[in-house]
DNA sequence: TTCATTTATGCTCAAAAAAGATAAATATAG
DNA sequence: CTATATTTATCTTTTTTGAGCATAAATGAA
């Protein structure tokens, strides 16, 4: 079988004449005749009831006609879809994100992106920075939102700085420090420190520790919870203190008190992608550049 | 584009090797290479990420692969459907039928036929014998069930005798003749006759009239209703008498009394079809011959 | 019956596709 | 790091397929 045969068949069925179909297809009548005969031979049935004066589809011809049109449409669809995928206008975009840092802006951003390219199926995965790095290496996400990640080797991963999230002291609301308007790091020395686990968020951990070192303080580390919500529960239920990104206030924070620090201490929020991004990732990056200014979307340092 | 290109593409995608695909398709590797290149050129995208050691589908390739398989399946489906239609195993069978004569056996027959060939969509049309003749001429039914029809010209229409339906006298239940066990035609002379309209059922009309003529009776025709139900209502509500096929007792017959005649007077039930039946009609006729004995299905002369 | 029109078919030739040979590239083994 | 084996790309030759042309056969209409 052959697409040319199908096209010829459809044309003959439409104009009910071999010779008219020939001129419409810019060929000669004998070619049409042979195409139809070849099709009929292959199918083992006759598609047209014809003599030298009349051409009409048989019942089988009618059925085959409907199928033939659908098949050609399907071919066009296949071509179109493949091209859209290549252009990054159709497909899947997998985004890893740090829940505490992104939950407040990601939904609105993704909704606007979906309006821009409705045929990209955005799948989001809550992941720590370390998990995102691993996911990039094994190719299971296209875009990541997290604190800076420790990509040891060559330029596999690219990034863009989005915002600086100021770090706050957090204590329970009956804690002696809860009354202060701003806190100094030295205020914390009497208390044991709850510190977010390093393997979950190395950047935050290192920022905090190096700040203490700069002030020549050796904090007493009490515990290292692996989720921000667990950290807040720990703080709320004990006299320990903690240092957390301001965006954490978007979580459930009953009985916790956030106090600004007297020094500028920030943890950055970044967007990451690979050096050879997928087509959908390219579409995302292009959209981010021209349509959206993500920095404006992440006002995490505005006091609440 | 070309089906051969699609098949090559699918094979290469399956075994992820140009040369292996070549041997599987009983050709040489250079042919495969050119098929893929031709496809890629036409689509304007690359379907495989490949070098001399590795072949893998691109994202667009994955999408096109899924479409390509579906397209080839669709082609098979088209071929198959067309062949089934040609064999009369798929399609529409249009049956015209005389309601009063067929309503009691047609449903069960059609159910059994549907089990035999589930893909034939049987459409039934209630029609008088005259309407069936017209429908045959214009090709709008394939099979007809009716009394004998008056096909004036050549062998366009074929028929098969199914059963003889004995004709009964019908009177209302308080009529003087209602008490009799059998009736003679001469018993009817005092009464006016309600006669089913000739243009609705010429065969029945002529049978009745010629019976009267043989007995040298000239009946007083009172009215000529165009439906059996109307005839029964007329009989039930007046002192007129009527002669009707026994199967009419399957209709709503309140206050009517059916009395056998003392002479053998029948109206035949026949199946009709055209000299060049459609494929589905052939299937029907074949099924009737070998599977069903329609005569046994039409026990219209058994007294109720 | 004749004529005009339409499909089917045999023949020739050109275009396209397959086969064959070879080059280029690259992963693996030594 | 180099050599080798394997795989894809490309160029040339050969074979096959399909288009164009001429013509025969068929058929409905005048």
XYZ file of C-alpha atoms (C1' of nucleotides) in Angstrom:
668
model
C 0.000 0.000 0.000
C 0.990 3.548 -0.488
C -0.082 7.003 0.588
C -0.330 8.001 -3.037
C -2.811 5.193 -3.564
C -4.881 6.414 -0.641
C -4.844 9.990 -1.852
C -5.838 8.867 -5.324
C -8.649 6.774 -3.884
C -9.958 9.690 -1.851
C -9.859 12.009 -4.845
C -11.675 9.515 -7.072
C -14.260 8.935 -4.367
C -14.752 12.684 -4.093
C -15.195 13.502 -7.747
C -16.490 10.089 -8.862
C -14.382 10.073 -12.006
C -10.990 8.602 -12.801
C -10.097 11.143 -15.443
C -11.213 14.178 -13.420
C -9.241 12.880 -10.462
C -6.236 12.521 -12.784
C -6.252 16.177 -13.799
C -6.835 17.294 -10.211
C -3.842 15.245 -9.090
C -1.769 16.524 -12.028
C -1.266 13.138 -13.581
C -2.803 10.949 -16.257
C -5.864 8.725 -16.107
C -3.913 5.516 -16.555
C -2.011 6.189 -13.355
C -5.273 6.622 -11.462
C -6.604 3.421 -12.923
C -3.534 1.515 -11.832
C -3.602 3.034 -8.337
C -7.178 1.970 -7.768
C -6.550 -1.468 -9.210
C -3.508 -1.921 -6.969
C -5.515 -0.931 -3.898
C -8.370 -3.233 -4.823
C -5.985 -6.090 -5.471
C -4.283 -5.635 -2.144
C -7.550 -5.428 -0.225
C -9.059 -8.255 -2.238
C -12.279 -6.320 -2.708
C -13.674 -3.839 -5.205
C -13.889 -0.278 -3.977
C -15.826 1.186 -6.894
C -18.765 -0.057 -8.917
C -17.667 1.277 -12.263
C -18.049 1.034 -16.000
C -17.087 3.383 -18.766
C -19.882 5.778 -17.874
C -20.288 5.696 -14.138
C -18.171 5.448 -11.000
C -19.662 4.849 -7.546
C -18.312 3.634 -4.244
C -19.311 0.156 -3.130
C -20.412 -0.405 0.457
C -16.878 -1.541 1.326
C -15.559 1.467 -0.581
C -17.629 3.780 1.594
C -16.181 2.251 4.731
C -12.651 2.332 3.365
C -13.155 5.923 2.255
C -14.015 7.018 5.776
C -11.000 5.170 7.143
C -8.686 6.526 4.460
C -9.549 10.123 5.264
C -9.058 9.442 8.968
C -5.684 7.833 8.282
C -4.405 10.791 6.294
C -5.612 13.143 9.015
C -3.850 10.997 11.561
C -0.631 11.322 9.577
C -0.929 15.089 9.608
C -1.634 14.971 13.327
C 1.446 12.830 13.907
C 3.640 15.240 11.974
C 2.173 18.202 13.774
C 2.532 16.705 17.228
C 6.128 15.695 16.610
C 6.940 19.211 15.440
C 5.220 20.753 18.449
C 7.219 18.493 20.750
C 10.420 19.519 18.986
C 9.441 23.156 19.435
C 8.764 22.574 23.123
C 5.105 23.508 22.743
C 3.828 20.062 23.594
C 5.062 17.602 26.159
C 5.935 17.355 29.806
C 7.856 19.797 31.977
C 9.039 18.358 35.279
C 9.757 20.903 37.984
C 11.403 20.118 41.286
C 10.749 22.645 44.048
C 11.478 23.336 47.645
C 8.079 23.459 49.257
C 8.781 25.998 52.004
C 10.439 28.435 49.615
C 8.140 28.102 46.591
C 4.664 27.194 47.775
C 3.553 30.819 47.878
C 4.487 31.814 44.312
C 4.709 28.625 42.221
C 0.957 28.037 41.741
C 0.274 31.456 40.243
C 3.370 31.260 38.044
C 2.393 27.823 36.752
C -1.136 28.970 36.029
C 0.150 31.822 33.891
C 2.600 29.483 32.141
C -0.250 27.100 31.409
C -2.169 29.930 29.748
C 0.880 30.675 27.613
C 1.452 27.049 26.492
C -1.603 24.969 27.431
C -0.230 21.800 25.845
C 2.731 21.511 28.177
C 1.858 19.204 31.021
C 3.702 20.607 34.034
C 4.444 18.028 36.695
C 5.827 19.321 40.000
C 7.818 17.355 42.517
C 8.536 18.484 46.039
C 12.260 17.911 46.601
C 15.111 19.154 48.708
C 18.055 20.845 46.986
C 20.086 17.636 47.215
C 17.311 15.570 45.681
C 17.014 18.077 42.855
C 20.705 17.767 42.068
C 20.336 14.002 41.896
C 17.233 14.345 39.746
C 19.106 16.603 37.313
C 21.924 14.073 37.017
C 19.572 11.213 36.259
C 17.451 13.441 34.030
C 14.203 13.165 35.953
C 13.491 16.894 36.239
C 13.878 19.770 33.783
C 13.720 22.774 36.115
C 14.458 23.108 39.811
C 13.713 25.746 42.422
C 15.866 25.562 45.542
C 18.614 27.131 47.572
C 22.044 27.007 45.884
C 23.083 23.451 45.157
C 26.509 21.919 45.284
C 27.131 20.838 41.665
C 30.647 19.563 42.043
C 31.586 19.023 38.431
C 31.591 20.870 35.151
C 28.907 23.113 33.783
C 26.135 20.533 33.792
C 23.813 22.790 35.736
C 22.963 26.417 35.124
C 21.248 28.691 37.584
C 19.607 32.053 37.983
C 19.358 33.989 41.224
C 15.753 34.875 42.012
C 15.644 36.441 45.453
C 17.348 36.716 48.810
C 15.290 35.457 51.696
C 16.291 37.137 54.994
C 16.940 34.789 57.844
C 14.888 35.208 61.000
C 15.272 34.066 64.546
C 12.348 31.881 65.556
C 11.438 31.122 69.178
C 8.231 30.098 70.912
C 5.990 32.960 71.939
C 6.737 32.663 75.656
C 10.479 32.566 75.127
C 12.536 35.376 76.765
C 13.732 36.518 73.306
C 10.181 36.750 71.982
C 9.828 40.312 73.198
C 12.748 41.714 71.198
C 12.284 43.725 68.011
C 15.577 42.577 66.548
C 17.965 39.911 67.677
C 21.752 39.653 67.683
C 23.446 36.323 67.184
C 25.100 36.769 70.595
C 21.632 36.824 72.157
C 21.366 33.157 71.242
C 24.377 31.904 73.173
C 22.421 30.888 76.293
C 20.081 28.687 74.290
C 20.497 25.452 72.428
C 19.959 25.679 68.678
C 17.617 23.644 66.511
C 19.263 23.479 63.104
C 17.760 22.293 59.873
C 19.579 19.104 58.813
C 22.582 19.764 56.554
C 21.869 16.901 54.171
C 18.457 18.446 53.481
C 19.672 22.019 52.955
C 23.417 22.428 52.883
C 23.308 26.045 51.761
C 21.140 27.249 54.650
C 23.108 25.184 57.143
C 26.437 26.544 55.959
C 25.187 30.147 55.883
C 24.060 29.903 59.485
C 27.155 28.115 60.731
C 29.549 30.502 59.004
C 27.672 33.483 60.469
C 28.151 32.025 63.932
C 31.816 31.438 63.169
C 32.265 35.020 62.040
C 30.924 36.122 65.417
C 33.064 33.508 67.108
C 30.110 31.771 68.622
C 29.929 27.991 68.969
C 26.210 27.228 69.093
C 24.959 24.298 71.104
C 23.116 22.254 68.484
C 20.128 20.575 70.084
C 18.601 18.682 67.149
C 18.553 18.596 63.364
C 15.012 18.101 62.084
C 14.591 17.197 58.425
C 11.547 19.307 57.709
C 10.726 22.911 58.412
C 7.404 21.954 59.923
C 9.193 19.596 62.355
C 11.632 22.368 63.223
C 8.791 24.775 64.044
C 7.078 22.165 66.199
C 10.354 21.607 68.048
C 10.793 25.351 68.629
C 7.174 25.819 69.687
C 7.409 23.025 72.222
C 10.780 23.822 73.831
C 13.120 26.653 74.773
C 15.388 25.993 71.770
C 15.936 28.711 69.193
C 16.317 28.416 65.434
C 17.305 30.477 62.394
C 15.071 30.027 59.375
C 14.356 31.683 56.017
C 11.583 34.270 56.210
C 9.413 32.310 53.790
C 8.895 29.750 56.511
C 6.284 32.118 57.948
C 4.044 30.908 55.120
C 3.818 27.557 56.891
C 1.716 26.686 59.890
C 3.439 28.777 62.611
C 1.210 28.705 65.710
C 2.981 29.710 68.926
C 6.126 30.693 67.027
C 7.618 34.149 67.017
C 9.802 35.441 64.152
C 12.343 38.130 65.010
C 14.556 39.929 62.442
C 18.285 39.805 62.906
C 20.391 42.933 63.316
C 22.791 41.753 60.616
C 22.089 41.145 56.937
C 21.880 37.375 56.640
C 20.190 35.874 53.632
C 19.571 32.573 51.954
C 19.180 32.834 48.164
C 16.411 31.278 46.098
C 17.580 30.079 42.697
C 16.177 28.455 39.585
C 18.257 25.608 38.121
C 18.348 23.829 34.809
C 20.716 21.642 32.832
C 23.231 22.768 30.236
C 21.282 20.862 27.552
C 17.684 21.583 28.492
C 14.758 19.684 27.043
C 12.555 21.461 24.505
C 9.906 22.157 27.128
C 12.567 23.478 29.510
C 13.724 25.843 26.774
C 10.174 27.052 26.370
C 10.001 27.614 30.116
C 13.299 29.518 30.232
C 12.333 31.628 27.270
C 8.988 32.426 28.861
C 10.657 33.311 32.153
C 12.948 35.779 30.418
C 10.427 37.636 28.339
C 7.155 37.327 30.176
C 7.809 36.854 33.841
C 10.170 38.477 36.183
C 10.417 35.806 38.817
C 12.253 38.110 41.201
C 9.098 40.178 41.515
C 7.110 37.050 42.177
C 9.135 36.068 45.229
C 8.729 38.889 47.760
C 9.889 36.655 50.556
C 11.734 39.432 52.413
C 8.696 41.638 52.942
C 7.848 41.503 56.633
C 4.485 40.075 57.455
C 6.030 10.076 3.106
C 5.651 6.391 2.716
C 4.361 3.420 4.649
C 7.707 1.759 4.164
C 9.330 4.707 5.901
C 6.940 4.367 8.806
C 7.543 0.648 9.112
C 11.295 1.197 9.016
C 10.994 3.890 11.653
C 8.984 1.625 13.935
C 11.438 -1.227 13.537
C 14.432 0.989 14.266
C 12.663 2.439 17.300
C 11.953 -1.081 18.500
C 15.423 -2.539 18.183
C 17.356 0.731 18.520
C 19.754 -0.181 15.762
C 19.836 0.647 12.078
C 21.699 -2.466 11.035
C 19.605 -4.859 13.129
C 16.471 -3.261 11.736
C 17.906 -3.778 8.245
C 18.294 -7.533 8.686
C 14.870 -7.816 10.310
C 13.306 -6.004 7.379
C 15.297 -8.112 4.902
C 17.164 -5.204 3.418
C 20.475 -3.394 3.830
C 21.504 -0.802 6.357
C 21.922 1.978 3.829
C 18.256 1.688 2.940
C 17.282 2.100 6.593
C 19.542 5.101 6.908
C 17.965 6.777 3.931
C 14.413 5.980 5.104
C 15.024 7.603 8.452
C 16.759 10.572 6.884
C 13.876 11.033 4.460
C 11.342 10.938 7.293
C 13.338 13.380 9.380
C 13.778 15.710 6.437
C 10.074 15.696 5.696
C 9.097 16.311 9.307
C 11.840 18.873 9.763
C 12.854 17.315 13.063
C 15.225 14.607 14.228
C 13.582 11.405 15.378
C 16.665 9.676 16.772
C 19.570 10.878 18.851
C 22.264 8.750 17.257
C 25.952 8.284 16.706
C 27.930 5.305 15.494
C 27.451 3.533 18.823
C 24.053 4.436 20.098
C 20.536 5.035 18.780
C 17.750 6.500 20.934
C 14.429 8.147 20.218
C 14.177 11.881 20.828
C 11.146 13.267 22.649
C 9.539 14.081 19.293
C 10.535 10.624 18.114
C 8.668 9.056 21.021
C 5.530 10.948 20.116
C 5.867 10.147 16.434
C 6.522 6.507 17.294
C 3.239 6.251 19.173
C 1.406 7.893 16.284
C 3.124 5.742 13.683
C 2.068 2.516 15.359
C -1.471 3.822 15.656
C -1.503 4.785 11.988
C -0.384 1.348 10.832
C -2.964 -0.252 13.093
C -5.551 2.055 11.602
C -4.559 0.916 8.129
C -5.037 -2.710 9.136
C -8.367 -1.804 10.669
C -9.448 -0.087 7.470
C -8.507 -3.101 5.384
C -10.218 -5.434 7.775
C -13.400 -3.418 7.980
C -13.647 -3.078 4.222
C -13.215 -6.824 3.830
C -15.819 -7.546 6.488
C -18.242 -5.242 4.715
C -17.555 -7.029 1.438
C -18.217 -10.355 3.154
C -21.444 -9.023 4.592
C -20.242 -9.457 8.152
C -20.245 -5.763 8.914
C -22.697 -3.111 7.897
C -26.401 -2.373 7.865
C -29.285 -4.669 7.011
C -32.562 -2.876 6.386
C -35.664 -4.981 6.822
C -39.159 -3.896 5.897
C -41.945 -5.777 7.650
C -45.678 -5.938 7.949
C -46.352 -5.264 11.571
C -49.504 -7.359 12.037
C -47.942 -10.413 10.363
C -44.416 -10.250 11.788
C -44.542 -8.597 15.186
C -44.807 -11.958 16.974
C -41.768 -13.697 15.461
C -39.404 -10.997 14.127
C -37.895 -9.912 17.473
C -36.710 -13.387 18.450
C -35.397 -14.075 14.940
C -33.466 -10.800 14.905
C -31.997 -11.488 18.312
C -30.659 -14.825 17.130
C -29.329 -13.246 13.943
C -27.559 -10.628 16.013
C -25.831 -13.357 17.987
C -24.680 -14.918 14.734
C -23.295 -11.692 13.230
C -23.108 -9.029 15.938
C -21.555 -6.448 13.642
C -24.518 -6.209 11.336
C -26.700 -3.334 12.390
C -30.264 -4.442 11.609
C -32.676 -1.593 11.031
C -36.360 -2.492 10.747
C -39.042 -0.448 9.055
C -42.744 -1.046 9.407
C -44.184 -0.968 5.890
C -47.115 -2.263 3.913
C -46.440 -4.646 1.033
C -46.798 -1.792 -1.455
C -44.329 0.371 0.433
C -41.873 -2.515 0.526
C -42.057 -2.907 -3.240
C -41.313 0.772 -3.667
C -38.477 0.551 -1.143
C -36.924 -2.353 -3.066
C -37.053 -0.386 -6.298
C -35.336 2.635 -4.780
C -32.948 0.400 -2.865
C -33.893 1.502 0.629
C -34.475 -1.960 2.101
C -32.597 -5.241 1.705
C -35.151 -7.733 2.992
C -38.930 -7.541 3.224
C -41.593 -9.546 5.030
C -45.087 -9.158 3.679
C -47.962 -10.767 1.840
C -47.247 -11.464 -1.852
C -46.374 -8.288 -3.682
C -47.186 -7.290 -7.200
C -43.762 -6.958 -8.861
C -44.864 -6.208 -12.358
C -41.613 -6.474 -14.231
C -38.745 -8.885 -14.623
C -36.965 -10.857 -11.950
C -35.928 -7.887 -9.837
C -37.488 -9.379 -6.734
C -37.131 -12.868 -5.328
C -39.335 -14.406 -2.702
C -39.710 -17.363 -0.397
C -42.976 -18.645 0.981
C -42.906 -18.809 4.762
C -46.357 -19.745 5.970
C -50.048 -19.692 5.200
C -52.076 -17.647 7.586
C -55.712 -18.866 7.732
C -58.303 -16.182 7.327
C -60.817 -15.736 10.106
C -64.148 -14.061 10.372
C -64.050 -11.335 12.978
C -67.166 -9.836 14.553
C -67.869 -8.060 17.810
C -68.643 -10.351 20.756
C -72.364 -9.515 20.832
C -72.830 -10.066 17.106
C -75.296 -12.825 16.055
C -72.460 -14.742 14.348
C -70.284 -14.644 17.491
C -71.797 -17.872 18.774
C -70.860 -20.003 15.780
C -67.935 -22.440 15.843
C -67.261 -22.075 12.129
C -68.618 -19.641 9.612
C -69.562 -19.944 5.959
C -69.142 -17.073 3.578
C -72.854 -17.137 2.892
C -73.457 -16.428 6.594
C -72.039 -12.967 5.938
C -74.502 -11.856 3.285
C -76.847 -10.037 5.700
C -74.050 -7.886 7.036
C -71.931 -5.134 5.580
C -68.242 -5.922 5.246
C -65.300 -3.936 6.587
C -62.461 -4.616 4.185
C -58.820 -3.798 4.634
C -57.886 -1.158 2.046
C -56.579 -2.629 -1.211
C -53.758 -0.145 -1.609
C -52.413 -1.274 1.738
C -52.682 -5.010 1.133
C -53.677 -5.992 -2.366
C -53.038 -9.687 -1.839
C -55.383 -10.050 1.134
C -58.009 -7.886 -0.554
C -57.919 -9.924 -3.742
C -57.990 -13.243 -1.876
C -61.120 -12.222 -0.021
C -62.876 -10.743 -2.997
C -62.180 -13.728 -5.232
C -63.460 -16.083 -2.543
C -66.705 -14.157 -2.464
C -66.863 -14.247 -6.252
C -66.370 -18.018 -6.270
C -69.390 -18.298 -3.982
C -71.194 -15.775 -6.126
C -71.655 -13.385 -3.279
C -71.427 -9.641 -3.742
C -70.500 -8.301 -0.309
C -71.712 -4.896 0.802
C -68.439 -3.082 1.554
C -68.979 -0.733 4.435
C -65.544 0.866 4.871
C -61.873 0.323 4.015
C -59.669 1.098 6.990
C -55.932 1.405 6.361
C -54.716 -0.304 9.501
C -55.633 -3.587 11.150
C -56.122 -1.868 14.484
C -58.564 0.548 12.894
C -60.389 -2.367 11.301
C -60.759 -4.128 14.650
C -62.018 -0.971 16.300
C -64.577 -0.608 13.498
C -65.738 -4.192 13.930
C -65.888 -3.957 17.717
C -68.014 -0.829 17.553
C -70.547 -1.844 14.858
C -72.429 -4.775 13.374
C -70.057 -5.009 10.409
C -68.071 -8.180 9.776
C -64.526 -8.588 8.506
C -62.160 -11.273 7.226
C -58.621 -10.999 8.560
C -55.462 -13.103 8.788
C -55.265 -15.139 11.987
C -52.131 -13.347 13.109
C -54.244 -10.294 13.753
C -55.240 -11.954 17.022
C -51.787 -10.928 18.253
C -52.994 -7.317 18.232
C -55.173 -5.640 20.793
C -58.505 -7.471 20.199
C -60.868 -6.539 23.020
C -64.538 -7.231 22.278
C -63.676 -8.990 19.031
C -64.510 -12.573 18.280
C -62.509 -14.654 15.748
C -64.339 -17.503 14.024
C -62.714 -20.048 11.651
C -64.143 -20.407 8.185
C -65.510 -23.688 6.866
C -63.369 -23.362 3.712
C -59.580 -23.304 3.395
C -58.779 -19.669 2.830
C -55.282 -18.464 3.439
C -53.081 -15.462 3.010
C -49.390 -16.307 2.553
C -46.501 -14.713 4.390
C -43.407 -14.302 2.251
C -39.864 -13.041 2.545
C -38.662 -10.849 -0.334
C -35.273 -9.693 -1.528
C -33.748 -8.292 -4.689
C -32.053 -10.223 -7.466
C -28.737 -8.547 -6.602
C -28.769 -8.522 -2.822
C -26.381 -6.476 -0.738
C -23.615 -8.308 1.098
C -25.511 -8.119 4.382
C -28.640 -9.392 2.662
C -26.640 -12.358 1.364
C -25.503 -13.075 4.890
C -29.097 -12.928 6.038
C -30.319 -15.260 3.303
C -27.518 -17.688 3.927
C -28.255 -17.673 7.641
C -31.960 -18.219 6.997
C -31.213 -21.276 4.887
C -28.850 -23.060 7.152
C -29.693 -21.904 10.625
C -33.304 -20.954 10.792
C -36.400 -22.498 9.390
C -38.590 -19.473 9.266
C -41.686 -21.532 8.554
C -41.397 -23.022 12.000
C -41.080 -19.574 13.454
C -44.397 -18.431 12.071
C -47.052 -20.653 13.642
C -49.773 -18.182 12.750
C -52.413 -20.838 11.944
C -52.331 -22.417 15.390
C -55.593 -21.497 17.089
C -55.213 -19.353 20.169
C -26.394 2.450 -35.272
C -23.037 5.905 -34.539
C -20.479 8.875 -31.680
C -18.444 10.741 -27.727
C -16.667 9.690 -23.476
C -14.578 6.923 -20.023
C -11.895 3.083 -17.999
C -8.385 -0.671 -18.833
C -4.045 -2.195 -20.612
C 0.383 -2.796 -23.092
C 4.672 -0.464 -24.057
C 8.538 2.769 -23.315
C 11.295 5.492 -20.490
C 12.527 8.128 -16.495
C 12.770 8.432 -11.659
C 13.221 6.378 -7.364
C 14.638 2.957 -4.366
C 17.679 -0.918 -3.146
C 22.149 -2.981 -3.002
C 26.989 -2.715 -2.669
C 31.213 -0.517 -1.391
C 33.539 2.600 1.365
C 34.360 6.364 4.567
C 33.817 8.403 9.086
C 32.989 8.062 13.861
C 33.217 6.096 18.417
C 33.035 2.893 22.281
C 35.652 -0.918 24.036
C 39.659 -3.613 24.812
C 44.434 -4.141 25.146
C 46.806 6.105 24.533
C 46.181 3.316 20.502
C 44.119 -0.285 17.806
C 40.088 -2.624 16.572
C 35.516 -3.738 15.838
C 31.167 -2.030 15.054
C 27.833 1.197 13.489
C 25.926 5.037 10.680
C 26.468 8.097 6.509
C 27.372 8.666 1.756
C 28.537 7.725 -2.964
C 27.938 4.754 -7.055
C 25.749 1.099 -9.576
C 21.879 -1.805 -10.473
C 17.141 -2.997 -10.171
C 12.439 -1.931 -9.606
C 8.653 0.924 -9.696
C 5.717 4.204 -11.506
C 4.430 7.857 -14.962
C 3.261 9.042 -19.605
C 1.503 7.797 -24.042
C -1.181 5.313 -27.289
C -4.878 2.461 -27.935
C -8.474 -0.934 -27.111
C -12.858 -1.967 -25.032
C -17.113 -0.612 -23.126
C -21.258 2.064 -22.643
C -24.720 5.629 -22.520
C -26.791 9.132 -25.497
C -28.118 11.125 -29.839
